[in-house]
Amino acid sequence: MSYKKIKKTVKNFNIEEICNSGQCFRMEAMENGRYRVLAKDRCLEIEQKGEVCTFFCEEADFETFWKPYFDLERDYALCISKIPAEDLYLTRAARFGSGIRILKQDLWEMIVSFLISQQNNIVRIRRCIQNICEKYGEERPDMYGNTYYSFPKPEVLAELDEDELKACNLGYRSKYVVRTARSVVTEEINLEKVAKMDYAAAKEELLKLFGVGEKVADCICLFALHQMQAFPVDTHIRQALEQNYADGFPMEQYEGMQGILQQYIFYYELKGKKEQENV
DNA sequence: CCTCAGGTCATCA
DNA sequence: TGATGACCTGAG
């Protein structure tokens, strides 16, 4: 398998933080220190040394797929600079996760991933998705000739029995995924149209899917549609806001970047607090 | 044996 | 509109 090394210097990019920020469930650290990313039917390896990242892929793939995927064109430092210094909590959270990027992932993949995410922990979410890919995805060779699996298309999952995905450890979420796959295949919900809608319209459409509620719809809007206004509120975020913003979070101050802040807060609550305890 | 994990749905007032 | 319980599963 031939491949190229594409070197880029990128600020506010930390592949480890991205990997651990809980928005992508098919990214992992390899033994040699590189990271492997599976997205849709693709596979990419990344190596990072300081601000220099090496992407192992074809030039055309990098420009059309991976550059938007990692949101490389956006100035995250500019976003962080809009946080007022008086807001100690947000300043700290943004500093802790300053290498996070909002990934632009595949719409169908995010729908399934966040259907599975509800009342679930990240380790098990990853395993569920890996199980589904291995069972229903297609085999592909990576750059060493080893096999990885693509994310199964809606047509494949729509054929299944409602409880069939319990075999992949989905539990009660199995019927959410299968019924949603059917809605997509019949174009009751047309994903190509959803992808072109604005935030409000896209969210309203996604909420029609069985198993998609407020929080999951916002995750899909943020991580697939790149709607930066989306601010998914889960248990961690709710708790963090209650603790640090008694008068309410000043959402209006951060027009068009709420989703980025949500990720800083989420990642800080998930990883930052533990790190403090260990010190 | 409990409780919890990136919630949502059905049901009832 | 808002509150309440059920729901798969496995790790701690």
Coordinates of C-alpha atoms (C1' of nucleotides) in Angstrom, one line a residue:
Chain A
M1 CA 0.0 0.0 0.0
S2 CA 1.5 3.3 -1.0
Y3 CA 0.9 6.5 1.1
K4 CA 2.4 9.9 1.5
K5 CA 3.5 11.8 4.6
I6 CA 1.9 15.3 4.7
K7 CA 3.5 17.5 7.3
K8 CA 1.6 20.5 8.7
T9 CA 2.2 22.9 11.5
V10 CA -1.0 23.5 13.4
K11 CA -1.7 25.5 16.4
N12 CA -4.4 24.5 18.9
F13 CA -4.2 20.9 17.8
N14 CA -3.6 18.0 20.1
I15 CA -4.4 14.6 18.8
E16 CA -4.4 13.0 22.2
E17 CA -6.9 15.6 23.5
I18 CA -9.1 15.2 20.4
C19 CA -9.0 11.4 20.9
N20 CA -10.0 11.6 24.5
S21 CA -12.6 14.4 24.1
G22 CA -15.5 11.9 23.6
Q23 CA -16.7 13.1 20.2
C24 CA -15.1 10.3 18.1
F25 CA -15.4 6.7 19.1
R26 CA -13.2 5.2 16.4
M27 CA -9.9 6.9 17.2
E28 CA -7.1 5.3 19.2
A29 CA -3.5 5.6 20.2
M30 CA -1.2 3.0 18.6
E31 CA 1.7 1.3 20.2
N32 CA 4.2 3.4 18.3
G33 CA 2.8 6.7 19.6
R34 CA 0.8 7.4 16.5
Y35 CA -2.9 7.7 16.4
R36 CA -5.3 5.9 14.1
V37 CA -8.5 7.4 13.0
L38 CA -11.3 5.5 11.3
A39 CA -14.0 7.6 9.7
K40 CA -16.8 6.4 7.4
D41 CA -14.9 4.0 5.1
R42 CA -11.4 5.6 5.6
C43 CA -8.4 5.0 7.8
L44 CA -5.7 7.6 8.7
E45 CA -2.6 7.6 10.8
I46 CA -1.3 10.7 12.5
E47 CA 1.9 11.5 14.3
Q48 CA 2.3 14.6 16.3
K49 CA 5.5 16.3 17.6
G50 CA 4.7 19.6 19.2
E51 CA 2.9 21.7 16.6
V52 CA 4.1 19.6 13.7
C53 CA 1.6 16.9 12.6
T54 CA 2.2 14.3 10.0
F55 CA -0.8 12.9 8.2
F56 CA -0.3 9.6 6.4
C57 CA -2.5 9.8 3.4
E58 CA -2.8 11.0 -0.2
E59 CA -2.6 14.8 -0.8
A60 CA -6.1 14.8 -2.4
D61 CA -7.6 13.0 0.5
F62 CA -6.0 15.4 2.9
E63 CA -7.4 18.5 1.1
T64 CA -10.9 17.2 0.5
F65 CA -11.5 15.0 3.5
W66 CA -9.1 15.3 6.4
K67 CA -8.6 19.0 6.5
P68 CA -12.3 19.7 6.9
Y69 CA -12.6 16.7 9.2
F70 CA -10.1 18.2 11.7
D71 CA -11.4 21.7 11.2
L72 CA -7.9 22.9 10.4
E73 CA -9.0 26.2 8.8
R74 CA -10.6 27.6 12.0
D75 CA -8.7 29.8 14.4
Y76 CA -9.3 28.2 17.8
A77 CA -7.0 30.7 19.6
L78 CA -9.3 33.4 18.5
C79 CA -12.3 31.6 20.1
I80 CA -10.4 31.1 23.3
S81 CA -9.5 34.8 23.4
K82 CA -13.1 35.7 23.6
I83 CA -13.4 34.2 27.0
P84 CA -13.2 37.0 29.6
A85 CA -10.4 36.6 32.1
E86 CA -12.9 37.1 34.9
D87 CA -14.5 33.8 34.0
L88 CA -12.0 31.6 35.8
Y89 CA -13.7 28.4 35.3
L90 CA -14.1 28.7 31.5
T91 CA -10.5 30.1 31.2
R92 CA -9.2 27.1 33.0
A93 CA -11.3 24.6 31.0
A94 CA -10.2 26.2 27.7
R95 CA -6.6 26.1 28.7
F96 CA -6.8 22.5 29.7
G97 CA -8.4 21.4 26.4
S98 CA -6.9 24.0 24.1
G99 CA -5.8 21.3 21.6
I100 CA -9.4 20.1 21.0
R101 CA -11.0 20.5 17.6
I102 CA -14.6 20.0 16.7
L103 CA -14.4 17.2 14.2
K104 CA -16.6 17.3 11.1
Q105 CA -17.7 13.7 11.0
D106 CA -20.1 11.7 8.9
L107 CA -23.7 12.4 9.5
W108 CA -25.0 8.8 9.5
E109 CA -22.1 7.6 11.7
M110 CA -22.8 10.3 14.3
I111 CA -26.5 9.5 14.4
V112 CA -25.8 5.9 15.2
S113 CA -22.9 6.7 17.6
F114 CA -24.9 9.1 19.7
L115 CA -28.0 6.9 19.7
I116 CA -25.7 4.4 21.3
S117 CA -24.1 6.9 23.7
Q118 CA -27.2 7.5 25.8
Q119 CA -27.0 6.1 29.4
N120 CA -23.7 4.5 28.4
N121 CA -20.0 5.0 29.2
I122 CA -17.4 5.8 26.6
V123 CA -15.5 2.6 26.8
R124 CA -18.6 0.6 26.1
I125 CA -19.8 3.0 23.4
R126 CA -16.5 2.4 21.6
R127 CA -16.9 -1.4 21.9
C128 CA -20.5 -1.3 20.6
I129 CA -19.4 0.7 17.5
Q130 CA -16.5 -1.6 16.9
N131 CA -18.8 -4.6 17.2
I132 CA -21.2 -3.1 14.6
C133 CA -18.4 -2.3 12.2
E134 CA -16.8 -5.7 12.4
K135 CA -20.1 -7.5 11.9
Y136 CA -21.8 -5.3 9.4
G137 CA -19.1 -3.1 7.8
E138 CA -16.9 -3.9 4.8
E139 CA -13.4 -5.1 5.0
R140 CA -10.7 -2.7 3.9
P141 CA -6.9 -2.9 3.9
D142 CA -5.0 -0.3 5.8
M143 CA -1.5 1.0 4.8
Y144 CA 0.2 -2.1 6.1
G145 CA -2.3 -4.5 4.4
N146 CA -4.1 -5.3 7.6
T147 CA -7.9 -5.3 7.7
Y148 CA -10.1 -2.7 9.2
Y149 CA -13.8 -2.3 8.9
S150 CA -15.9 0.5 7.4
F151 CA -19.0 1.9 9.1
P152 CA -22.0 0.0 7.9
K153 CA -24.4 1.9 5.6
P154 CA -28.1 2.5 6.7
E155 CA -29.3 0.0 4.1
V156 CA -27.5 -2.8 5.9
L157 CA -28.8 -2.0 9.4
A158 CA -32.3 -1.3 8.2
E159 CA -32.7 -4.9 7.2
L160 CA -32.1 -6.2 10.7
D161 CA -34.5 -7.3 13.3
E162 CA -35.1 -4.6 15.9
D163 CA -33.3 -6.6 18.7
E164 CA -30.6 -8.0 16.5
L165 CA -28.0 -5.4 17.5
K166 CA -28.3 -6.6 21.1
A167 CA -25.7 -9.1 20.0
C168 CA -23.4 -6.2 19.5
N169 CA -24.0 -5.1 23.1
L170 CA -26.4 -2.2 22.3
G171 CA -29.0 -3.3 24.8
Y172 CA -32.3 -1.4 24.5
R173 CA -30.7 1.0 22.0
S174 CA -30.8 -1.7 19.3
K175 CA -34.3 -0.7 18.2
Y176 CA -33.4 2.9 18.1
V177 CA -30.6 2.2 15.6
V178 CA -32.6 -0.2 13.5
R179 CA -35.7 2.0 13.3
T180 CA -33.7 5.1 12.6
A181 CA -31.8 3.2 9.8
R182 CA -35.2 2.4 8.3
S183 CA -36.3 6.1 8.5
V184 CA -33.2 7.0 6.6
V185 CA -33.4 4.4 3.9
T186 CA -37.1 5.2 3.2
E187 CA -36.0 8.9 3.1
E188 CA -38.7 9.7 5.7
I189 CA -35.7 11.7 6.9
N190 CA -33.4 12.7 4.0
L191 CA -29.9 13.1 5.3
E192 CA -28.6 14.9 2.3
K193 CA -31.3 17.6 2.9
V194 CA -30.6 17.7 6.6
A195 CA -26.9 18.3 5.8
K196 CA -27.9 21.5 4.0
M197 CA -30.3 22.9 6.6
D198 CA -29.5 25.5 9.2
Y199 CA -29.2 24.5 12.8
A200 CA -32.8 25.0 13.9
A201 CA -34.3 23.1 10.9
A202 CA -31.7 20.3 11.0
K203 CA -32.3 19.7 14.7
E204 CA -36.1 19.7 14.3
E205 CA -35.7 17.1 11.5
L206 CA -33.3 14.9 13.6
L207 CA -35.7 15.0 16.6
K208 CA -38.2 13.0 14.4
L209 CA -35.8 10.0 14.6
F210 CA -36.8 7.4 17.1
G211 CA -34.3 7.5 20.0
V212 CA -33.0 11.0 19.2
G213 CA -33.8 13.6 21.8
E214 CA -32.5 17.1 22.6
K215 CA -29.1 16.1 23.7
V216 CA -28.3 13.6 20.9
A217 CA -29.7 15.9 18.3
D218 CA -27.3 18.6 19.5
C219 CA -24.4 16.2 19.4
I220 CA -25.2 15.3 15.8
C221 CA -25.6 19.0 14.8
L222 CA -22.2 19.8 16.4
F223 CA -20.0 16.8 15.5
A224 CA -21.4 16.0 12.0
L225 CA -23.0 19.3 10.7
H226 CA -20.5 21.6 12.3
Q227 CA -23.2 23.8 13.8
M228 CA -21.1 25.6 16.3
Q229 CA -24.1 27.0 18.0
A230 CA -25.2 23.6 19.2
F231 CA -24.5 23.1 22.9
P232 CA -25.3 19.6 24.0
V233 CA -26.3 19.5 27.6
D234 CA -25.7 16.1 29.3
T235 CA -25.3 15.2 33.0
H236 CA -21.7 16.5 33.2
I237 CA -22.5 19.8 31.5
R238 CA -25.6 20.3 33.6
Q239 CA -23.7 19.8 36.8
A240 CA -20.8 22.0 35.7
L241 CA -23.2 24.8 34.8
E242 CA -25.1 24.5 38.1
Q243 CA -21.9 24.7 40.0
N244 CA -20.2 27.5 38.2
Y245 CA -22.9 29.6 36.7
A246 CA -25.6 30.2 39.3
D247 CA -27.1 33.0 37.2
G248 CA -27.1 30.9 34.1
F249 CA -24.4 30.4 31.4
P250 CA -23.9 33.6 29.3
M251 CA -24.7 31.8 26.0
E252 CA -25.3 35.1 24.2
Q253 CA -21.7 36.2 24.7
Y254 CA -20.4 33.4 22.5
E255 CA -22.4 33.5 19.3
G256 CA -21.3 30.9 16.9
M257 CA -18.8 29.1 19.2
Q258 CA -21.0 27.7 22.0
G259 CA -20.2 24.1 20.8
I260 CA -16.5 24.6 21.1
L261 CA -16.9 25.8 24.7
Q262 CA -19.2 22.9 25.4
Q263 CA -16.3 20.6 24.5
Y264 CA -13.8 22.4 26.7
I265 CA -16.2 22.1 29.6
F266 CA -17.0 18.5 28.9
Y267 CA -13.4 17.4 28.5
Y268 CA -12.4 19.4 31.6
E269 CA -15.1 17.8 33.7
L270 CA -14.2 14.4 32.3
K271 CA -10.4 14.5 32.5
G272 CA -9.3 17.7 34.1
K273 CA -10.7 17.2 37.5
K274 CA -9.1 13.7 37.8
E275 CA -5.8 15.1 36.9
Q276 CA -6.0 17.7 39.7
E277 CA -6.8 15.0 42.2
N278 CA -3.7 13.0 41.2
V279 CA -1.4 16.0 41.7
Chain B
dC1 C1' -26.1 -6.3 46.3
dC2 C1' -26.0 -1.3 44.7
dT3 C1' -24.9 2.8 41.5
dC4 C1' -23.6 4.9 37.3
dA5 C1' -22.6 5.8 32.4
dG6 C1' -22.5 12.0 27.1
dG7 C1' -31.0 10.1 27.6
dT8 C1' -35.3 9.0 25.5
dC9 C1' -39.9 7.3 25.4
dA10 C1' -44.4 6.3 27.2
dT11 C1' -47.7 7.5 30.5
dC12 C1' -50.3 10.4 33.5
dA13 C1' -51.8 14.7 35.8
Chain C
dT1 C1' -45.4 21.5 29.7
dG2 C1' -43.6 18.8 33.5
dA3 C1' -42.7 14.8 36.5
dT4 C1' -41.8 9.8 36.9
dG5 C1' -40.3 5.1 35.9
dA6 C1' -38.4 1.7 32.6
dC7 C1' -34.8 0.4 29.9
dC8 C1' -29.6 -3.3 28.3
dT9 C1' -25.2 -4.0 30.2
dG10 C1' -20.9 -4.3 32.7
dA11 C1' -17.5 -1.9 35.6
dG12 C1' -16.5 -0.3 40.3

